[in-house]
XYZ file of C-alpha atoms in Angstrom:
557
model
C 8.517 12.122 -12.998
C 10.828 9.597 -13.539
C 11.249 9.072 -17.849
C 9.769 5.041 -18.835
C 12.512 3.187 -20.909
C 12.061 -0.202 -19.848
C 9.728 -2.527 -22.169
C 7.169 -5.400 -21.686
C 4.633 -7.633 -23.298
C 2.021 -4.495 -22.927
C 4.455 -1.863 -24.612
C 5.135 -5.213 -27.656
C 0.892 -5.016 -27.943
C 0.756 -1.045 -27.902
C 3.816 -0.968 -30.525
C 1.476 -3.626 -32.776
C -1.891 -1.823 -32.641
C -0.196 1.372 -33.507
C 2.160 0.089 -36.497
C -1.385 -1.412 -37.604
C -3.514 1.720 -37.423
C -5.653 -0.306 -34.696
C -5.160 2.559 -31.914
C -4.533 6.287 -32.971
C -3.667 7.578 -29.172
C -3.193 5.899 -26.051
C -5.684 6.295 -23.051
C -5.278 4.211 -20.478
C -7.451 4.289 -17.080
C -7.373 3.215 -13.150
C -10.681 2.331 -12.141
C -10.513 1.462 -8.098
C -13.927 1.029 -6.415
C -14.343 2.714 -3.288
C -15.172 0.554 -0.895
C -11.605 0.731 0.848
C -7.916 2.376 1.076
C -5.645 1.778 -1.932
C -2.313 -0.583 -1.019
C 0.791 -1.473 -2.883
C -0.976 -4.036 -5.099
C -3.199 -1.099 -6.223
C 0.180 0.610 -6.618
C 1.289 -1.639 -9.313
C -1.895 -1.353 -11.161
C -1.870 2.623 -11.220
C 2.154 2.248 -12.116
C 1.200 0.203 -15.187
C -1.578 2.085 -16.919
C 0.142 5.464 -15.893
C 3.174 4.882 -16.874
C 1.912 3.417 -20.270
C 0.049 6.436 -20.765
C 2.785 8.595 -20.139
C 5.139 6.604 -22.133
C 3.347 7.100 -25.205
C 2.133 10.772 -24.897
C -1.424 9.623 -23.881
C -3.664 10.341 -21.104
C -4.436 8.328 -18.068
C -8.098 8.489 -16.573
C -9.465 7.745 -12.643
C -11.938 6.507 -12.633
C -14.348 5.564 -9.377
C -16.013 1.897 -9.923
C -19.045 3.172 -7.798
C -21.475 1.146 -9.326
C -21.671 -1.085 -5.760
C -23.046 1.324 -3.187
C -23.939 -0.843 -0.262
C -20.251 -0.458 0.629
C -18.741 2.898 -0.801
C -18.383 5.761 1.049
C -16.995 9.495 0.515
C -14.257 8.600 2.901
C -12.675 6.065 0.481
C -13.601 8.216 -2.189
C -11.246 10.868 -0.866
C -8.286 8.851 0.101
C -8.106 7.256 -3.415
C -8.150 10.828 -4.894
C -4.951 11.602 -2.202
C -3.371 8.643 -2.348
C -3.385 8.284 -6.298
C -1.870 12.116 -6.639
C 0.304 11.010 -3.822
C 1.939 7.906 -5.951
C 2.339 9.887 -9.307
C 3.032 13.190 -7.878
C 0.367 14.858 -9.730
C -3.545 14.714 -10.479
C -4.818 12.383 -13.233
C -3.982 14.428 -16.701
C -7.305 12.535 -18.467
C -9.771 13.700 -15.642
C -11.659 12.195 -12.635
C -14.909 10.167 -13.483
C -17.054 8.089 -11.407
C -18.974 4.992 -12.988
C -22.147 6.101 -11.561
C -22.552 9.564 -13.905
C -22.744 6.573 -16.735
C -25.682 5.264 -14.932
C -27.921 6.734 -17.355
C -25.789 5.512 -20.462
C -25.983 2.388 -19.099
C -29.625 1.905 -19.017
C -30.032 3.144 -22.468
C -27.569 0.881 -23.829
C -29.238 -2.392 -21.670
C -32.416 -1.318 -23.176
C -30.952 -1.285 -26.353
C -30.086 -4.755 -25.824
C -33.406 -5.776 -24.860
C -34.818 -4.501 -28.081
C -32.112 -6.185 -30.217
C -33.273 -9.624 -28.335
C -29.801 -9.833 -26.712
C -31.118 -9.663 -22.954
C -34.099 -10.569 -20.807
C -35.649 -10.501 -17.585
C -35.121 -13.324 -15.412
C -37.041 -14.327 -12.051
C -34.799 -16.608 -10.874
C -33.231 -15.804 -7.402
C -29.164 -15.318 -6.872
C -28.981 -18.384 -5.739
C -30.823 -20.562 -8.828
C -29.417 -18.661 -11.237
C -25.617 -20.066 -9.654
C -27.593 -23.572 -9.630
C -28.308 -23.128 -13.405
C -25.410 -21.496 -14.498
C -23.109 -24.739 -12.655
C -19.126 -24.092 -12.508
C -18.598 -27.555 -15.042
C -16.892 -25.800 -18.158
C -17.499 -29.047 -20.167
C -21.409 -29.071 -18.732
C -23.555 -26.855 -20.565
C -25.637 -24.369 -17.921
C -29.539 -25.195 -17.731
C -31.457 -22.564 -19.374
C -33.498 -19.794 -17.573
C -37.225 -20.739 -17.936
C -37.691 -17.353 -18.763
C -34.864 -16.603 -21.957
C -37.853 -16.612 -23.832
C -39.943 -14.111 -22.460
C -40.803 -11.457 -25.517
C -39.052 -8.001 -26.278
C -42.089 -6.518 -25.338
C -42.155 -8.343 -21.816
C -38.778 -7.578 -20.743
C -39.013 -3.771 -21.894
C -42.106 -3.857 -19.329
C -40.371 -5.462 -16.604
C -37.070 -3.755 -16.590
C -39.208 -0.264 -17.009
C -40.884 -1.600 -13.671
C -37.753 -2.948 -12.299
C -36.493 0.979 -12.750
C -39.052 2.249 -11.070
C -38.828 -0.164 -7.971
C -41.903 -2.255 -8.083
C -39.804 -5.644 -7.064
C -37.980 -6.683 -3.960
C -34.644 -6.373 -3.994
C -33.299 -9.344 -5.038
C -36.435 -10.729 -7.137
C -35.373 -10.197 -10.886
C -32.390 -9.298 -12.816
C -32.011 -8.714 -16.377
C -29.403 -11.130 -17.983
C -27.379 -10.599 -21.082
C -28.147 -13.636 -23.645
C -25.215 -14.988 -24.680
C -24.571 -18.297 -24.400
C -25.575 -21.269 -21.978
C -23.171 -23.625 -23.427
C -20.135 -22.060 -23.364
C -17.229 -23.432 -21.738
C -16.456 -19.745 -20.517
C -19.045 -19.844 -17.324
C -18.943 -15.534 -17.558
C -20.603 -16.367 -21.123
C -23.307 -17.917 -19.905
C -26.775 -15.509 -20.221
C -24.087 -13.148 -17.139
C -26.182 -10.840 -14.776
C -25.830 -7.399 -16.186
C -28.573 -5.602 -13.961
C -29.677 -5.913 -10.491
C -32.144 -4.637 -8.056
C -30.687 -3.107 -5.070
C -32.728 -0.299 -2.700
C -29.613 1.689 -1.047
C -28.425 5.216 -0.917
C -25.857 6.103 -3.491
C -23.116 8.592 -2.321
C -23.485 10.436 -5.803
C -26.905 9.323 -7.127
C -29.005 9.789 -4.087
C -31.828 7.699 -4.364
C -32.575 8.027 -8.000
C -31.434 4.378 -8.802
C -33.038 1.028 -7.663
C -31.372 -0.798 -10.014
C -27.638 -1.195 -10.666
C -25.118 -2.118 -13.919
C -23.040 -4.893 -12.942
C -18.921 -4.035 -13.447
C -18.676 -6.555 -15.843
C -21.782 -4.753 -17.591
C -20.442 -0.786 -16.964
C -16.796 -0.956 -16.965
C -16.698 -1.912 -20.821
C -19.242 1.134 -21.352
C -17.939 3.590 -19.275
C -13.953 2.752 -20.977
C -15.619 3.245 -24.775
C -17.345 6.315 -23.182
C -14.012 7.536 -22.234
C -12.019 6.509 -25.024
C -10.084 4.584 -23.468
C -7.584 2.368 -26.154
C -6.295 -0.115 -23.299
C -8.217 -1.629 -20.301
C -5.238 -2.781 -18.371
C -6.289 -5.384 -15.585
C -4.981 -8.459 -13.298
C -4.918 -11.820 -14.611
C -8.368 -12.437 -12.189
C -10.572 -10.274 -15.264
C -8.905 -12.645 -18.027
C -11.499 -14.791 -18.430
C -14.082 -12.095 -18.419
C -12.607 -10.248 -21.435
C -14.621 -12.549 -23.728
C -17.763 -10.938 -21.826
C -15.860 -7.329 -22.217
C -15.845 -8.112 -25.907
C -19.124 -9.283 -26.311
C -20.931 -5.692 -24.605
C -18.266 -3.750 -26.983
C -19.193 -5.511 -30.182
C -23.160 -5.771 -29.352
C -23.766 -2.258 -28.416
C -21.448 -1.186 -31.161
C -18.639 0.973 -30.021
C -15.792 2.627 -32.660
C -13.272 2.533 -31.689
C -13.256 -0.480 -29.749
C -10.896 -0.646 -26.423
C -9.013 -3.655 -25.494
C -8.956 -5.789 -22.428
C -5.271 -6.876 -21.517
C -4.401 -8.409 -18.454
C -0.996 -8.695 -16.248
C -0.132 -10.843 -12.904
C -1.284 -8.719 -9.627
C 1.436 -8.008 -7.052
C 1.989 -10.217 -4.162
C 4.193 -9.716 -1.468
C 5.468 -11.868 0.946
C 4.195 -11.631 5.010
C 1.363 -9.074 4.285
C -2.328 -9.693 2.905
C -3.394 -7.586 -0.337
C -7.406 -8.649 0.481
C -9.373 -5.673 0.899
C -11.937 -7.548 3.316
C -9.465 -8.760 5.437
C -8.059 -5.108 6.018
C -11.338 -3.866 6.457
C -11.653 -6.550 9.226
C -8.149 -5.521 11.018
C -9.666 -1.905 11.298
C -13.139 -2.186 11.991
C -12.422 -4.730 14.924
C -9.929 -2.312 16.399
C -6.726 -4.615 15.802
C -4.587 -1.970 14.064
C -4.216 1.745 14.326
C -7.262 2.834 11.182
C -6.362 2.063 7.449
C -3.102 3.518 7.877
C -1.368 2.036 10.704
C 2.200 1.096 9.630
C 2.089 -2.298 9.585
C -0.557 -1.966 6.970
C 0.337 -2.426 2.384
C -1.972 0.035 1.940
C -0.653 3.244 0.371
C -1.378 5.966 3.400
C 0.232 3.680 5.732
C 3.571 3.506 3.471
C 3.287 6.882 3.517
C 2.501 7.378 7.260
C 5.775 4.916 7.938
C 8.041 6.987 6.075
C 7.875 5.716 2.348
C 8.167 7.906 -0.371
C 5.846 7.879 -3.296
C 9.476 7.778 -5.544
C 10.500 4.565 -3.331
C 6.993 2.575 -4.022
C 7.476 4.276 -8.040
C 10.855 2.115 -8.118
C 9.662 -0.828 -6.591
C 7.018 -1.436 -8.714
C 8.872 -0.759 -11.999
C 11.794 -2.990 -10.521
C 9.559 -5.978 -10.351
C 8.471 -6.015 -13.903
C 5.349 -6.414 -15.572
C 4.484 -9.901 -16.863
C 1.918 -12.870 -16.767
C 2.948 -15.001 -14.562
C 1.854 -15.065 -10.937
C 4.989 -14.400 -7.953
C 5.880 -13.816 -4.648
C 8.117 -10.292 -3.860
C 9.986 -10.149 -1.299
C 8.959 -7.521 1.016
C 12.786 -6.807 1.287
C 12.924 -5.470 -2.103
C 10.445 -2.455 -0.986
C 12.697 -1.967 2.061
C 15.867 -1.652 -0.176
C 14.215 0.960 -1.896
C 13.693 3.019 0.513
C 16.489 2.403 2.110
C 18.818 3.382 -0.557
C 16.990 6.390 -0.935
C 17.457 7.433 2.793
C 20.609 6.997 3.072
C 21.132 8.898 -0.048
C 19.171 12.230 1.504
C 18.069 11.481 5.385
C 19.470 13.677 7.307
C 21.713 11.909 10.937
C 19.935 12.486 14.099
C 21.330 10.997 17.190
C 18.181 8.849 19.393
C 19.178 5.988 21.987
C 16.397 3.647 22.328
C 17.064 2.001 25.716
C 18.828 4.817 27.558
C 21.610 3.969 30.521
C 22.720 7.059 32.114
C 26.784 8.120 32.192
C 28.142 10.308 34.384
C 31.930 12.047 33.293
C 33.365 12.296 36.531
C 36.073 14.257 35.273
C 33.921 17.135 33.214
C 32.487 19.856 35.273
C 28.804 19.631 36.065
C 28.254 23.526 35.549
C 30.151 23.070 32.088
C 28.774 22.300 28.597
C 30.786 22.400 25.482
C 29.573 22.391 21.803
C 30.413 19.755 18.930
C 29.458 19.618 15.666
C 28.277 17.010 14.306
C 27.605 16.406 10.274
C 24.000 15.864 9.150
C 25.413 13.523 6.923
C 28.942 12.021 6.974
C 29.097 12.078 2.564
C 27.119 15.275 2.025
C 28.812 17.799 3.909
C 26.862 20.063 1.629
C 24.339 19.620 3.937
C 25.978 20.874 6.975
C 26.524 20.525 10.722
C 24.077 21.208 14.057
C 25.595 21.567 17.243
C 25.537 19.328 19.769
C 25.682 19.711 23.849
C 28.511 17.652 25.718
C 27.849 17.473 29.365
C 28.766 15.743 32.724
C 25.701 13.362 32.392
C 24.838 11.806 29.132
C 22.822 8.842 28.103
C 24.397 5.706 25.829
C 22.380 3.104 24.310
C 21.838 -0.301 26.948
C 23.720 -2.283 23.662
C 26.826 -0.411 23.495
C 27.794 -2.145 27.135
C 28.790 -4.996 28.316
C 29.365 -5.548 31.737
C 31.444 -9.413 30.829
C 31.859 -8.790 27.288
C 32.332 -11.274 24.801
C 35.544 -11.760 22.887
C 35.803 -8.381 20.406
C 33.740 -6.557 21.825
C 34.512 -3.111 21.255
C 32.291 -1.061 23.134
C 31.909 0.355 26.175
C 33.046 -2.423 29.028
C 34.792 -2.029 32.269
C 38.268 -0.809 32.264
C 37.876 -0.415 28.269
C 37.997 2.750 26.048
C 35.375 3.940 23.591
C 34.752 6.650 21.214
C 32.032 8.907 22.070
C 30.650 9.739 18.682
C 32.053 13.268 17.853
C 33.571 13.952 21.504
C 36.119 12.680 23.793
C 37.326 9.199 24.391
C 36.119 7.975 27.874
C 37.217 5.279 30.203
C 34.105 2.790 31.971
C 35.437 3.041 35.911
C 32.718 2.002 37.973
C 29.180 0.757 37.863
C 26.748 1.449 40.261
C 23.188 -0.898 40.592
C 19.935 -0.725 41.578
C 19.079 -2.921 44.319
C 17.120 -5.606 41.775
C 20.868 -5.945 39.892
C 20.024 -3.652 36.665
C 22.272 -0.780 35.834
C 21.344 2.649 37.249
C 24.776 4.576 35.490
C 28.151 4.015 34.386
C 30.645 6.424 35.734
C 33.823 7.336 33.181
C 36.512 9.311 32.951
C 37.148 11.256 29.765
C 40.485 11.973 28.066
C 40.189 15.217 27.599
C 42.837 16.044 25.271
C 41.053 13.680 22.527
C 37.872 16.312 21.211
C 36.706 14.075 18.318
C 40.736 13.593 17.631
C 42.905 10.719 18.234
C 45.117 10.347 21.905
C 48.648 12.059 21.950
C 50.044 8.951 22.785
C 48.891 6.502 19.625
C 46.949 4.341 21.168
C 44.264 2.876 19.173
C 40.481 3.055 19.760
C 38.569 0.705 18.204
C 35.224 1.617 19.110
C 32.405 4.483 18.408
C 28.953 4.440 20.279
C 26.466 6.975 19.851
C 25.308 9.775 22.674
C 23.226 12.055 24.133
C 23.689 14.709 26.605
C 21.007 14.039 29.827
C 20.577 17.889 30.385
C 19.407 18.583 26.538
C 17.569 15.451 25.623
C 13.895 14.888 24.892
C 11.835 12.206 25.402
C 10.115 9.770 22.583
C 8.080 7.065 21.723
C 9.458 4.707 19.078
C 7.318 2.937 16.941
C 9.491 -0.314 15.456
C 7.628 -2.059 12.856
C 7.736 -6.026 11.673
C 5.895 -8.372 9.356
C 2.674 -8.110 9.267
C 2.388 -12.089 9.229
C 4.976 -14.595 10.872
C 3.913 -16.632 7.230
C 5.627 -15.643 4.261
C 3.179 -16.797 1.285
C 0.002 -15.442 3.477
C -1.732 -17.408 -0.182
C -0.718 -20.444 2.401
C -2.872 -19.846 4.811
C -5.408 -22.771 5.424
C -9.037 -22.218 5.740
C -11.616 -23.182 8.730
C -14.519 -25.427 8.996
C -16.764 -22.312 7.323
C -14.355 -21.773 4.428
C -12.915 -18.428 5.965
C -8.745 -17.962 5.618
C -7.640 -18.221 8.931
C -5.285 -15.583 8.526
C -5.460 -14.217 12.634
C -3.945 -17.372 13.431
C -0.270 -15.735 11.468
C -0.632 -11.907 12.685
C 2.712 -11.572 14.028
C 2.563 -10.558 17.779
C 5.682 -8.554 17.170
C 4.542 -6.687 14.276
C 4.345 -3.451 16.440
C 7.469 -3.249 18.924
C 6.970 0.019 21.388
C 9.860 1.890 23.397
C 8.742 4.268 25.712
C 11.495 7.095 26.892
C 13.567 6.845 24.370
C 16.510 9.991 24.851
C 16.691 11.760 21.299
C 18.973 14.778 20.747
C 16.650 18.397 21.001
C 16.649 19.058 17.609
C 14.508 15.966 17.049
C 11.622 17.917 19.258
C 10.890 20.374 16.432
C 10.750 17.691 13.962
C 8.157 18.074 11.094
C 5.079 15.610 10.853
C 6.576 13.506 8.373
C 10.186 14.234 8.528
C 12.574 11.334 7.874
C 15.733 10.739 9.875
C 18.460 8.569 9.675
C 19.062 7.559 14.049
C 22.731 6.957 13.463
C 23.661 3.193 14.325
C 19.231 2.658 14.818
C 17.382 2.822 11.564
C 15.397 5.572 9.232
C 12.839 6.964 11.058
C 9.564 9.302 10.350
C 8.122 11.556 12.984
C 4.368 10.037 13.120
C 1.538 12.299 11.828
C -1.028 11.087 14.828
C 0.659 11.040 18.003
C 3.439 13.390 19.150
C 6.707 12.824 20.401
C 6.565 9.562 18.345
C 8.844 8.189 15.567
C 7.979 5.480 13.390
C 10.805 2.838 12.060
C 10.506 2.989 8.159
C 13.487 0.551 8.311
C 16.195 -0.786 9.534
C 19.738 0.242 8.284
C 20.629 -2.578 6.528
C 19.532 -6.334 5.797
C 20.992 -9.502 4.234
C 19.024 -9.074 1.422
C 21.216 -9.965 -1.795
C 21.288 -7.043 -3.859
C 21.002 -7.793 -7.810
């Protein structure tokens, strides 16, 4: 793993508590709740408390939030566990946890409370309690009619609400803080709630559940843990953090610190909305391509070091911003092109025939797997009468410069001979059915006897040795770049189908790729020489995925 030199506002409030005796040892945490896949947002999150830990010779925790089970399941529970081991290259050094073996802690400690007059039972439905508790900060919250109720009263209605003599829904037990507080998470906060579902860990033991804002404080002192790092979205509950550290009495006492959540521009981070693109069917399961979450990356073609430098490229900091999705693709891309190895593919095949070559003849070139490693070798590669170039290397009235193959003009086959366009012969609808050329023969991947200069170089393949593939050539997810944009409808739901880019998903069918490319690894990345990096799709044979192109306009810094 990659050594952490770089410094930031968290590293400036680490190096304070420890000059100050505060914090003895760092233990930081990542505590996702599994009630989806994990994308590149999630990514920065995961970067930030691991690499803290790691920075300081502490220990980093995961953690399962599964303290919500009407929508966690052991499939998410899974892919979190893959996908986190995936990103660091290793499994959590501080140990896997789930929220709900705290359950019991929890109850002890809210009952606790009760007895030190610092919660109650409250009858008030969901949607009163909102009514009361108003959104105003400078308007005081009414007070629950029942803050009052006696210690002995809300011991005997949480014991009941335990054992599941309410309806779902009918009472909660509140933390009593503060109805005037400007800070509306201050104000008597839900910390308990009656809910009768099936818990993927718990069974059916529990009726009632901890809120997160209730548990996540517990289960971090539980664990040790010296810094809660968070998004800016849980800064105004650290107060409320605080406040179920102090009253229950932890030592040592973790801290709460917050940082800006990654955005990125033409993709959606919102875990509903991605939910919604797979459950209706309109991408290919949680890790189609197109997809930020992390086992799509990796099903594209991204490396977990790629994401790793993206994320510590960006920075950590306060302030909220837009990343370019470019900077991602640069990442990879510079990696690829470091250590892909060159595979020859031509997306939208026309066929050549060498007139002069003999059709019962096939000669062998060699051809580098990459032009500045030659460490890495040569593969041999057919030359025959019939070959296939790519529909964009010809131009039957070419423009001015054109270089390529064109009537009457020379070329460089990539590797091989220099051939002459002679004659082109049409379908009866006008389109090209093959170019027929004549091939200097004396020119084997060296320059003509004569001097004369060829500009050009297209890539080939030979027709008797090439396989068939699908290409996969992914887009933005979103034809909008801030998808935070996005207006809402008449019911207050982002209308974010109205910006899925209809292009986001490009498919060529019979592609011609060079035979290697058939025993290609699920996986494997590939540089197509003059295409794009490519990975060999883990769901559907014979298909290649576009990780991305070869290059982009993107200003490097």
């Amino acid at each position: 793993m990659e050594e952490i030199k770089s410094s930031n506002f968290i590293y400036d409030i680490i190096d304070t508590d420890l000059a100050e005796g505060t914090v003895k040892k760092i233990h930081t945490r990542f505590p996702p709740e599994p009630n989806g896949y994990l994308h590149i947002g999630s990514a920065k999150a995961i970067l930030i408390n691991y690499d803290t830990a790691k920075k300081y010779g502490g220990s980093f925790n995961l953690r399962y939030d599964d303290t919500n089970p009407t929508k966690e399941d052991v499939e998410f529970v899974d892919s979190i566990y893959k996908d986190i081991c995936w990103l660091i290259g290793d499994e959590p050094d501080g140990g896997i946890f789930y929220g709900s073996d705290y359950f019991e802690k929890c109850y002890e400690y809210a009952v606790q409370l009760i007895k030190d007059g610092k919660a109650y039972v409250c009858d008030l439905s969901k949607e009163d309690v909102a009514e009361y508790k108003g959104t105003d900060r400078s308007e005081a919250s009414r007070v629950s009619p029942y803050r009052d109720r006696s210690v002995e009263e809300n011991l005997a209605l949480f014991e009941r609400m335990k054992n599941g003599e309410f309806p779902e829904g009918s009472r909660t037990l509140r933390a009593k803080i503060d109805p005037t507080s400007p800070n509306t998470y201050l104000r008597d906060p839900i910390i308990y709630r009656i809910k009768f579902c099936h818990h993927h860990r718990q069974g059916d033991k529990w009726c009632i559940y901890p809120m997160y804002d209730f548990a996540h404080p517990i289960q971090d002192a539980t664990e040790t843990i010296s810094h809660s790092l968070c998004s800016l979205e849980f800064e105004n509950h650290r107060p409320l953090y605080e406040w179920v550290v102090d009253n229950i009495g932890f030592d040592p006492k973790p801290k709460q610190r917050e940082f800006a959540r990654l955005n990125v521009t033409n993709t959606v981070m919102s875990k509903r909305y991605l939910r919604y693109l797979v459950e209706n069917d309109l991408v290919d399961g949680w890790d189609d391509p197109r997809l930020p979450t992390l086992c799509a990356l990796r099903r594209r073609g991204y490396t977990a070091s790629s994401v790793r430098t993206f994320i510590r490229s960006i920075g950590v900091s306060k302030a909220e911003n837009l990343v370019d999705i470019r900077m991602l693709e640069a990442c990879i891309r510079d990696e690829l092109n470091e250590n892909a190895p060159r595979r020859v593919c031509i997306e939208q095949p026309i066929k050549v025939v060498i007139t002069n070559f003999p059709a019962d003849k096939t000669e062998i070139f060699d051809l580098p797997n990459h032009p500045q490693h030659p460490e890495m070798g040569t593969r041999p590669v057919s030359f025959t009468k019939e070959l296939y170039i790519d529909k964009s290397d010809f131009e039957e009235v070419p423009p001015p410069k054109f270089f390529r193959m064109k009537p009457g003009g020379e070329v460089r086959l990539m590797g091989a001979y220099i051939v002459r366009c002679d004659e082109i012969l049409k379908n009866e609808d006008g389109s090209i059915k093959e170019l027929h050329c004549t091939a200097d023969l004396e020119t084997g991947n060296g320059m003509p006897a004569d001097g004369r200069k060829i500009k050009g170089t297209i890539h080939w393949v030979s027709a008797d040795t090439a396989v068939d593939v699908t290409l996969k050539q992914y887009n933005e997810l979103f034809t909008i770049e801030n998808t935070g944009d996005i207006p809402q409808d008449e019911n207050g739901s982002t209308r974010y189908n109205d910006y899925l880019n209809p292009e986001s998903c490009v498919t060529l069918e019979g592609a011609k790729a060079e035979p290697a490319l058939a025993d290609a690894a699920e996986g494997e990345r590939f540089q197509f020489v003059r295409c794009g990096y490519y990975c060999k799709d883990i769901k559907h044979p014979g298909t290649f995925n576009r990780i991305v192109k070869l290059k982009d306009s993107f200003p490097k810094k």
